[in-house]
Coordinates of C-alpha atoms in Angstrom, one line a residue:
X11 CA 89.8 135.1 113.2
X12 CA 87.0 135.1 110.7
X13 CA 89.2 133.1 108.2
X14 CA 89.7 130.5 111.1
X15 CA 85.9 130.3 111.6
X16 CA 85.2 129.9 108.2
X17 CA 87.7 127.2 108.0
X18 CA 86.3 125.3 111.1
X19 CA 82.7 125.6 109.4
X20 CA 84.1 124.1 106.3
X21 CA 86.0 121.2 108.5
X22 CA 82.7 120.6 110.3
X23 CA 80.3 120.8 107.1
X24 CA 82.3 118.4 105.1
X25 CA 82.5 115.9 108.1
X26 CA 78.6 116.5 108.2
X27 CA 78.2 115.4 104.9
X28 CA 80.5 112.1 105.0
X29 CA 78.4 111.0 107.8
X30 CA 75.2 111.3 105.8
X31 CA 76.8 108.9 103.5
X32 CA 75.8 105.1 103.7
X33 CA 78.4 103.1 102.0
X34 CA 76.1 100.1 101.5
X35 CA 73.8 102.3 99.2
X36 CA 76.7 103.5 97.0
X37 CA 78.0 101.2 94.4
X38 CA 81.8 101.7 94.3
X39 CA 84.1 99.4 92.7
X40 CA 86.9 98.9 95.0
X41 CA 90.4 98.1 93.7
X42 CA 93.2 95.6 94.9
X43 CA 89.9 93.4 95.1
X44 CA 89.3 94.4 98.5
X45 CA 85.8 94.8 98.0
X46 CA 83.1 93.5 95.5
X47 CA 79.5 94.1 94.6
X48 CA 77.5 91.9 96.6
X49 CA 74.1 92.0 94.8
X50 CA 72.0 91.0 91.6
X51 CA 71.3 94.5 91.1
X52 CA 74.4 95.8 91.3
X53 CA 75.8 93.5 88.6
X54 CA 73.0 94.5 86.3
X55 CA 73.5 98.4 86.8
X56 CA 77.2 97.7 85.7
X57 CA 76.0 96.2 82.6
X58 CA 73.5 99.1 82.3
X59 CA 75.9 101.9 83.0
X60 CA 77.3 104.8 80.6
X61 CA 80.8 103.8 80.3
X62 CA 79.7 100.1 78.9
X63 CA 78.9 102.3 75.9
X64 CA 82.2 104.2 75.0
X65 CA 84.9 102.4 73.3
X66 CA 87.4 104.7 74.9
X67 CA 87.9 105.3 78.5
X68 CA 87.3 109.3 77.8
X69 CA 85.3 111.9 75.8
X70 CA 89.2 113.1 74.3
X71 CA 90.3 110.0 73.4
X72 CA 91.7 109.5 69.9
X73 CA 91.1 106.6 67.4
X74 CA 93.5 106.2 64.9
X75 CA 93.1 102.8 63.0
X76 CA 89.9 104.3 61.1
X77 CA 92.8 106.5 59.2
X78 CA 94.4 103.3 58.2
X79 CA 91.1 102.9 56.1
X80 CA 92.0 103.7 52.3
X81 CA 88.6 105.2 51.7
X82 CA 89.9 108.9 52.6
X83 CA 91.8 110.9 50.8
X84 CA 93.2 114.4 51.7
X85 CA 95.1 117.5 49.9
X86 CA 98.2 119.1 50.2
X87 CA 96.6 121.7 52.9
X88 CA 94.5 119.6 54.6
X89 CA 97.6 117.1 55.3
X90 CA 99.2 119.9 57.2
X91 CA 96.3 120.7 58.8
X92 CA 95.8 116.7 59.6
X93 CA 99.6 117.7 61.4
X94 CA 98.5 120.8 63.3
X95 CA 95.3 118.9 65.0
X96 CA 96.0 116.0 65.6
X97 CA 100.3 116.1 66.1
X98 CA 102.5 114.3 64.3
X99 CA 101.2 111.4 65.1
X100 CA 97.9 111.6 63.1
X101 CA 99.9 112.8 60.0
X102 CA 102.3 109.7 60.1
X103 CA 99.0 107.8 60.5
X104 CA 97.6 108.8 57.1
X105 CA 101.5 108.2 55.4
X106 CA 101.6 104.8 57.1
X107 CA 104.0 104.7 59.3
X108 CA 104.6 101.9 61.7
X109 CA 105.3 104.0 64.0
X110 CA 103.1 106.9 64.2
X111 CA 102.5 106.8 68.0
X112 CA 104.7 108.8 70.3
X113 CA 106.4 106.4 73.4
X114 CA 103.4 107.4 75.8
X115 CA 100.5 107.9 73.7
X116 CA 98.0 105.4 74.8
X117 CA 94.9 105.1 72.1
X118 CA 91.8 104.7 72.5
X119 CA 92.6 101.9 69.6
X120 CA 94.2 100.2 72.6
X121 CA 90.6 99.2 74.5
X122 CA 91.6 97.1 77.4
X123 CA 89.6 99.9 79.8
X124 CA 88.4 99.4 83.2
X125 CA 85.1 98.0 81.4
X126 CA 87.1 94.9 80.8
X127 CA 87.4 95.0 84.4
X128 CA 83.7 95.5 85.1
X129 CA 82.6 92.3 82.9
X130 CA 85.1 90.4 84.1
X131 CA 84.2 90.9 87.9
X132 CA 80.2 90.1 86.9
X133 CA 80.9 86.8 85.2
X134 CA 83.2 85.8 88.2
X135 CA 80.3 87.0 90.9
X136 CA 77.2 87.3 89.4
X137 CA 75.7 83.6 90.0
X138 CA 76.7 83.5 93.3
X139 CA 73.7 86.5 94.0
X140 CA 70.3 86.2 95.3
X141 CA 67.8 86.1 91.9
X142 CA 66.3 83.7 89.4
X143 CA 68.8 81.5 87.4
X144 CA 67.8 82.3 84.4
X145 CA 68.2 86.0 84.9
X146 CA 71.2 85.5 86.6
X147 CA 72.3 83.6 83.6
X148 CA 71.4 86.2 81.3
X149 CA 73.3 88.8 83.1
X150 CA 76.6 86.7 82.7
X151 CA 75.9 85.4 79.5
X152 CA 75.4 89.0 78.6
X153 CA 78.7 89.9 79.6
X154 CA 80.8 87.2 78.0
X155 CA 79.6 88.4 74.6
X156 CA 80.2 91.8 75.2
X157 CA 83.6 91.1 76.9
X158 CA 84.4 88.4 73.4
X159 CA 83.0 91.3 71.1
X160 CA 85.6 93.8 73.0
X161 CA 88.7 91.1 72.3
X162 CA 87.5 91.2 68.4
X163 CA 87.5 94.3 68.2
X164 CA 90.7 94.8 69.7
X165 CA 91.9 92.1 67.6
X166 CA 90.7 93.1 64.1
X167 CA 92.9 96.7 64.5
X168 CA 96.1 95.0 65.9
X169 CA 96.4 91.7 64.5
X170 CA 96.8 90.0 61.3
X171 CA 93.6 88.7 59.7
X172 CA 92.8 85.5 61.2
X173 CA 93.7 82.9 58.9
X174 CA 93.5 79.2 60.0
X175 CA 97.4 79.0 58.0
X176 CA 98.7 80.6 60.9
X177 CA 96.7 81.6 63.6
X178 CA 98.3 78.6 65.1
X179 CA 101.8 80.3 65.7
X180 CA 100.9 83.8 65.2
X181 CA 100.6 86.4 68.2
X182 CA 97.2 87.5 69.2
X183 CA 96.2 89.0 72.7
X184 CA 96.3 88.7 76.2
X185 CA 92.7 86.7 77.3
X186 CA 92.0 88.1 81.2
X187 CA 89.4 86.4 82.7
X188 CA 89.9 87.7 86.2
X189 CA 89.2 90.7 87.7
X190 CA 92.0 90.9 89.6
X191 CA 93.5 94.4 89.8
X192 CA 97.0 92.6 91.1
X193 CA 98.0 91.1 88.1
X194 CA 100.5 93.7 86.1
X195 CA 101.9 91.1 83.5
X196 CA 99.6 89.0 80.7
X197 CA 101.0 86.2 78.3
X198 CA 100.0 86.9 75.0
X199 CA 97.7 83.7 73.6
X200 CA 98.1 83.1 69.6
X201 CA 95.7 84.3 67.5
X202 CA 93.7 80.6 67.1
X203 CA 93.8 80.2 71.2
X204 CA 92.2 84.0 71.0
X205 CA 89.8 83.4 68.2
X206 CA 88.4 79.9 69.7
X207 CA 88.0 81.3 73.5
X208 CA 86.1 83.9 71.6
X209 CA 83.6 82.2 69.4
X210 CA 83.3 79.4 72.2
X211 CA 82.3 82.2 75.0
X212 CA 79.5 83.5 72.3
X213 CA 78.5 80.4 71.0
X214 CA 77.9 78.9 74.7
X215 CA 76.4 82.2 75.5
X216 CA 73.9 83.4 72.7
X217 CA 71.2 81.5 73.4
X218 CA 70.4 82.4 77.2
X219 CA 70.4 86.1 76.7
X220 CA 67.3 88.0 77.2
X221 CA 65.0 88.5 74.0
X222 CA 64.6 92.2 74.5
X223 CA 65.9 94.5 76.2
X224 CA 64.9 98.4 77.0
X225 CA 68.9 100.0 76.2
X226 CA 70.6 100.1 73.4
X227 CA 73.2 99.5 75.3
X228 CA 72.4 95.9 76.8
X229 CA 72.6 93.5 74.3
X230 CA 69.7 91.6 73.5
X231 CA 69.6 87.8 72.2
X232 CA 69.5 89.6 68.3
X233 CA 72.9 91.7 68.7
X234 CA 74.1 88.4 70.1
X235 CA 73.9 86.4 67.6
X236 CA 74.6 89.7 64.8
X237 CA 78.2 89.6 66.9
X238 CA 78.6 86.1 66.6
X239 CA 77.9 86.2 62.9
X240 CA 80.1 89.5 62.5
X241 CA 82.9 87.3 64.2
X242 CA 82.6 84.5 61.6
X243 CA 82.3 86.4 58.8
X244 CA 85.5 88.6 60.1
X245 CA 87.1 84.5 59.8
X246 CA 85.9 84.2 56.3
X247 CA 84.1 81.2 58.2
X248 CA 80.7 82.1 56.2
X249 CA 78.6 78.8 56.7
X250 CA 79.0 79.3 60.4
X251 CA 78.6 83.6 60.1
X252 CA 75.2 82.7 58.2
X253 CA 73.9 80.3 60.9
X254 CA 74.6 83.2 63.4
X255 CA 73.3 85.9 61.1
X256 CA 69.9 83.7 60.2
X257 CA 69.3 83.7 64.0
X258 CA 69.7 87.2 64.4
X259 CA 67.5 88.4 62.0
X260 CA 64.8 86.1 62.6
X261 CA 65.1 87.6 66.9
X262 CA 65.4 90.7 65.4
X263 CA 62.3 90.9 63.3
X264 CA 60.5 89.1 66.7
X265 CA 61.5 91.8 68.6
X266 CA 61.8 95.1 66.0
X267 CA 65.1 95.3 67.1
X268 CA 66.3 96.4 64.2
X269 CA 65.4 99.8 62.9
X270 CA 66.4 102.4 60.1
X271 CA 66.2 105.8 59.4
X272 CA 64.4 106.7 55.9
X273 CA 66.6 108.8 54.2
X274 CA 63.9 109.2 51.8
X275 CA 62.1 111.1 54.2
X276 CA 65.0 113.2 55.3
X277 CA 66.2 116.6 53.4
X278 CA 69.9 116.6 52.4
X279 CA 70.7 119.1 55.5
X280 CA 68.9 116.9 57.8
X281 CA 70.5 113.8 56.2
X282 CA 74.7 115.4 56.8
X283 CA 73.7 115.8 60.2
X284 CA 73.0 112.0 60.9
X285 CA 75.7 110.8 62.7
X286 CA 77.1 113.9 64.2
X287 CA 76.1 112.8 68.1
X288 CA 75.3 109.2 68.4
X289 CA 74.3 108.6 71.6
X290 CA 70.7 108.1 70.8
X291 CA 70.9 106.3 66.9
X292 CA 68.3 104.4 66.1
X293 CA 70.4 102.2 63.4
X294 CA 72.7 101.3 66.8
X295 CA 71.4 98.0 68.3
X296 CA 74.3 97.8 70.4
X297 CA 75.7 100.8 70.8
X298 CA 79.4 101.4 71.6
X299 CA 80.8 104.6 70.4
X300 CA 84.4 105.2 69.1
X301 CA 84.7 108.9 70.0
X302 CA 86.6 109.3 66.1
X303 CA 87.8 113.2 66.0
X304 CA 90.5 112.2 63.8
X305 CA 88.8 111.5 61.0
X306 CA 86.8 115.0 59.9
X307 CA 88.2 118.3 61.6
X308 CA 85.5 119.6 59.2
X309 CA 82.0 120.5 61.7
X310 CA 79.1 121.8 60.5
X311 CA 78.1 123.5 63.3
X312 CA 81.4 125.9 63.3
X313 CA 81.8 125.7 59.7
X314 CA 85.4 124.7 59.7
X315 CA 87.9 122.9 57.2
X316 CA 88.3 119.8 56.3
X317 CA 90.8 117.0 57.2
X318 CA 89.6 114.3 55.2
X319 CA 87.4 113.7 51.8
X320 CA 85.9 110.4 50.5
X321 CA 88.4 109.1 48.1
X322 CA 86.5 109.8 44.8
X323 CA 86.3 106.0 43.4
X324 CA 84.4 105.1 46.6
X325 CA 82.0 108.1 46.4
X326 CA 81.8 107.1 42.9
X327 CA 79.8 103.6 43.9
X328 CA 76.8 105.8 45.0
X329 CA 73.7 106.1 42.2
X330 CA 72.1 109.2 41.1
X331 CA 69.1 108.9 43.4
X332 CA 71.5 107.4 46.4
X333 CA 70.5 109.5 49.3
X334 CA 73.6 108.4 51.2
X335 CA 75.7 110.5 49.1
X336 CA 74.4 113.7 51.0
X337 CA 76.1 112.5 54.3
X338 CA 79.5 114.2 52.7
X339 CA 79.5 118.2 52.6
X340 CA 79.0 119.7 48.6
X341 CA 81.9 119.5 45.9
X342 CA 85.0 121.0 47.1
X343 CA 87.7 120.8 44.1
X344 CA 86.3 117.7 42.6
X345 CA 86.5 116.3 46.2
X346 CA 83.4 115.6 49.0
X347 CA 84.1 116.6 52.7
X348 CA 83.7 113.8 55.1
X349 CA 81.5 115.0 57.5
X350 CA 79.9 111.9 59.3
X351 CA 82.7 110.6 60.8
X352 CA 82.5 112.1 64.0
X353 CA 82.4 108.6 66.0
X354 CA 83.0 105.4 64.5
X355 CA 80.2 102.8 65.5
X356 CA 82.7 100.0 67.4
X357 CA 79.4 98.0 68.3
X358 CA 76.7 96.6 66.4
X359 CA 74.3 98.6 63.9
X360 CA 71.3 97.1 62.2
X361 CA 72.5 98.0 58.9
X362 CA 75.3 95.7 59.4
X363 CA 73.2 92.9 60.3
X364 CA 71.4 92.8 56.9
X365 CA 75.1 93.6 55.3
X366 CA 76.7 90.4 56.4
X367 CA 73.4 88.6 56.0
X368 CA 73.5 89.5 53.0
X369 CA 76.8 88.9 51.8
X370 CA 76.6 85.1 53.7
X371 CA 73.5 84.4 51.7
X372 CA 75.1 85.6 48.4
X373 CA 78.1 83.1 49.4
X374 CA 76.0 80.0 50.2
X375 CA 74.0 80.6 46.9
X376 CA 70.9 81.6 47.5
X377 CA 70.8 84.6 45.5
X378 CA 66.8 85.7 46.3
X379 CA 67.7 85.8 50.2
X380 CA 70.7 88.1 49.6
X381 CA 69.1 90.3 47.2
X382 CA 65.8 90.8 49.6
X383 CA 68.1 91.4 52.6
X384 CA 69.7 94.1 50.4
X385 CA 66.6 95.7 49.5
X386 CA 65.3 95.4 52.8
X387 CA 68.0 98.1 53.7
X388 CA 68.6 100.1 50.7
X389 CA 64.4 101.0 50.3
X390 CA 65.5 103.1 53.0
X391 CA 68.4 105.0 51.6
X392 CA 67.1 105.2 48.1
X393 CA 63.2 105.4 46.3
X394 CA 61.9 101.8 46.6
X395 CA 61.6 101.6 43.0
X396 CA 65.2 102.0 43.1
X397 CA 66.0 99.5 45.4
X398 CA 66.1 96.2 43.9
X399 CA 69.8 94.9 42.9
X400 CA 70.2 95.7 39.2
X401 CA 69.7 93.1 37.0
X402 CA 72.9 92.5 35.6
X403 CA 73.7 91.5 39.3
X404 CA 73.2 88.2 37.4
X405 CA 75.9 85.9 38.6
X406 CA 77.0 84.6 42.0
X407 CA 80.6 86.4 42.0
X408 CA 78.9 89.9 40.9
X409 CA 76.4 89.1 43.8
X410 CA 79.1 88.9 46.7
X411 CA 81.2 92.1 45.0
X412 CA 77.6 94.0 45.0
X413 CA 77.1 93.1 48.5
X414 CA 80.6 94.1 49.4
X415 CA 80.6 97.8 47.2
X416 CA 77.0 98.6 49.3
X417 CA 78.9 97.5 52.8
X418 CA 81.4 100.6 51.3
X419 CA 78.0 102.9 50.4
X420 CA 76.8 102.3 53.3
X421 CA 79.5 102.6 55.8
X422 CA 81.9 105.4 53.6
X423 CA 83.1 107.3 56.1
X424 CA 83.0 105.6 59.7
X425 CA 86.5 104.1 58.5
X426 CA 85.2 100.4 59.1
X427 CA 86.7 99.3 55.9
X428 CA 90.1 98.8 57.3
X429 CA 88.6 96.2 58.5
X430 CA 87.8 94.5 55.3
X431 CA 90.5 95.6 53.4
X432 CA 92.4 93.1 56.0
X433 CA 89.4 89.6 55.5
X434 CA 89.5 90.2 51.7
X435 CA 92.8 90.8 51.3
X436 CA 93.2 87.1 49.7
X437 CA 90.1 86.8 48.1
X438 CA 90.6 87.0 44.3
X439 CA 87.1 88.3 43.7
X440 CA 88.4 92.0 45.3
X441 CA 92.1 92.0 43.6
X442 CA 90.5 95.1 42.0
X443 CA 89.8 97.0 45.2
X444 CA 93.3 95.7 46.1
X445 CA 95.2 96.9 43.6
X446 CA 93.8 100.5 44.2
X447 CA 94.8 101.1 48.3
X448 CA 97.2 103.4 49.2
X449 CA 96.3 107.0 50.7
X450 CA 97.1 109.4 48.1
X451 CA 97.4 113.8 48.1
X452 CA 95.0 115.1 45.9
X453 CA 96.5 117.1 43.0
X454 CA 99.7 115.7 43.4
X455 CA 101.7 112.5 42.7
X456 CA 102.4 111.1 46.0
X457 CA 101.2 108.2 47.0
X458 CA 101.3 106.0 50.5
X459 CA 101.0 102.6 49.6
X460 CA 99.7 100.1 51.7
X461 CA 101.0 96.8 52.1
X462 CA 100.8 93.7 53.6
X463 CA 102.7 94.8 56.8
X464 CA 100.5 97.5 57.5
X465 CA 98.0 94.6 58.8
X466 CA 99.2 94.9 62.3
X467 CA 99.1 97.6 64.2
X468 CA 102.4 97.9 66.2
X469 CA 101.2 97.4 70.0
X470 CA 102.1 101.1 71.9
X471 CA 105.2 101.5 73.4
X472 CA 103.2 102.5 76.5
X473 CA 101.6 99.1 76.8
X474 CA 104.8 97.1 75.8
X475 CA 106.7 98.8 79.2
X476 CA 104.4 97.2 81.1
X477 CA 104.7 93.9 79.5
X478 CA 108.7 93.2 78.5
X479 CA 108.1 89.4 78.0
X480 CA 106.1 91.4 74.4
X481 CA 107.3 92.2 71.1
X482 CA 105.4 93.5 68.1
X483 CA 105.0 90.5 65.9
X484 CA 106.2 87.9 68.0
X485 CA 104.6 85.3 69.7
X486 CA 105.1 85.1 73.5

């Protein structure tokens, strides 16, 4: 009887609270596009909430391209160790093998998410609200960039690099512009149709974003134009990356958007614990955070082992009074433990901004704006008296290598240089990093080369079920 009573109390308490409810307060996305948000403020608190910040629809998720990156390198034990953590799949990541994912893994690589769905349904409904234009225009402006800075993303781990030779007839991704939760099947678009919808939604878009925002997770008219410039660059298209990147900094510096910690002012201990926990990074103008656990099984706090080291040549770019170097955990048999690669920044950080400016400048020839963007950023990694770019910099060609080798110093680690292993893959000026990649066992003679074919990323066999008209490495 008392059971019955309590159950009846419980019945009556839940139906007590459900009435209490008003469903016109509660913002709910409603699927099958039965029901959307209906006002300005709605749209904007999509834009402004938490998920817009993680790459990957979960805390768990795993990245894996960042082990494609040939900046690691591992031993014989910490190989099997990569195989006890993180499966079989993580180990035939690191040997590069095409197919290291199991038939229902489902990436966080793979970062068509439901925030796709959310930018898609604000750029379809936002000007039809009650507000100003021009906010209303920022608000969807704002969410084409971030929706085109998603599709690069995606794009730059499982495609070719773009190349104008054959983006024309070369598979690139599906481009959804509804959100319509109906559609189950997507044509794949080549990588040029990709690539133009892409710079055309940024370039139509930039200039009507706000200049400032309060988040670092809304994008401001800066990291705008930074993602526009990253884009370019990404396209070896540097005339039009510099443009973009000139813009940026100028907003930037307007708006002391972009901001640094000073390394100099940090002790070694403090400076290995930058980067643990990003959430709140200064150096992350637009912060979207690849949750990257397969990179370093080594944590400080529990004082574990390591997975992954810097591969020695790379670690080997840092100067004696390079405060960057103590990012990665003391000497461990002529190795150094990465420790920093707890999440790999998938959005925009201000050091990257200066990077590309940089390098852009160094290309167009004008050597004095590359070398003070340079030591703009490194006065805060190094002394300042240490800063400059060394002297026998002396030559255009040495100026765009320098630039490149402190993009590594800078980002060794994050496994963001897969990335440019794939846009400087044909540029004669780095056929000496070139002829270097290929994940090697420390101690030992094995080596995993890696090869032109390791560009694309084979599309997972859970996503190409759902989409039979696809292939890897064809074009429909």
């Amino acid at each position: 009887m008392k059971n019955n009573i309590k159950f009846i109390y419980t019945i009556l308490a839940c139906a007590m609270l459900l009435s209490a409810c008003n469903p016109d307060d509660f913002l709910g996305i409603k699927p099958r596009g039965k029901d959307v948000p209906s006002e300005y403020k709605h749209y904007e608190g999509l834009l402004t909430s938490f998920d817009m910040i993680k790459w990957a629809t979960g805390f768990s998720s795993k990245l894996y391209f960042p082990m494609l990156s040939d900046e690691y390198i591992v031993t014989e034990r910490s190989l099997n160790e990569l195989g006890a953590e993180m499966g079989q799949q993580g180990r035939a990541c690191y040997q590069y093998e095409k197919d290291f994912l199991l038939p229902d893994d489902m990436p966080a690589d793979w970062g068509y998410n439901s925030n796709t769905y959310a930018l898609n349904l604000i750029i379809n409904n936002v000007m039809a609200t009650e507000a100003a234009e021009a906010d209303k225009l920022a608000t969807l402006s704002e969410a084409r960039v971030l929706r085109s800075w998603i599709l690069f993303r995606i794009a730059q781990i499982y495609l070719k690099p773009y190349d104008e030779s054959y983006a024309g007839n070369t598979p690139g991704l599906p481009i959804i512009t509804e959100s319509n939760t109906l559609q189950e099947t997507f044509e794949r678009a080549t990588m040029k149709e990709l690539f133009d919808f892409i710079t055309k939604e940024m370039e139509e878009s930039c200039s009507h974003i706000r200049n400032n925002t309060t988040y670092t997770f809304r994008i401001e008219k800066a990291d705008a134009y930074a993602m526009m410039g990253h884009v370019y660059h990404y396209m070896n298209k540097y005339d039009k990356a510099l443009e973009a990147m000139r813009l940026a900094k100028q907003y930037a510096d307007e708006n002391n958007s972009a901001k640094f910690y000073d390394l100099n002012t940090l002790e070694p201990d403090e400076i290995i614990y930058d980067g643990v926990y990003h959430f709140d990074n200064i150096e992350y103008m637009r912060n979207i955070i690849g949750f990257n656990d397969c990179i370093s099984w080594y944590y400080p706090y529990y004082q574990t082992t390591a997975t992954m080291y810097a591969k020695p040549e790379y670690y080997a770019l840092y100067s004696a009074t390079d405060r960057r170097q103590y990012r990665f955990d003391a000497e461990e048999n002529g190795l150094h433990r990465v420790v920093t690669g707890e999440d790999t920044p998938m959005g925009l950080t201000s050091y990257s901004l200066y990077l590309v400016l940089a390098e852009c400048e160094a290309r167009a020839g004008d050597a004095s704006a590359a070398k003070n963007a340079l030591k703009e950023l490194r006065k805060y990694r190094m002394p300042e008296a240490d800063a400059a770019v060394p002297a026998d910099i002396d030559t255009k060609d040495k100026l765009i290598k320098f630039c490149v080798e402190e993009s590594i110093r800078e980002n060794l680690g994050n496994g963001l240089f897969f990335f440019e292993m794939k846009r400087l893959w044909n540029d004669p000026l780095f056929a000496y990093l070139k002829a270097g990649y290929g994940h090697k066992v420390h101690g030992t003679t094995t080596v995993y080369p890696f090869t032109e074919s390791h560009f694309e990323v084979n599309i997972p066999e859970a996503v190409l079920k759902w989409n039979t008209n696809w292939n890897n490495g064809t074009a429909n």
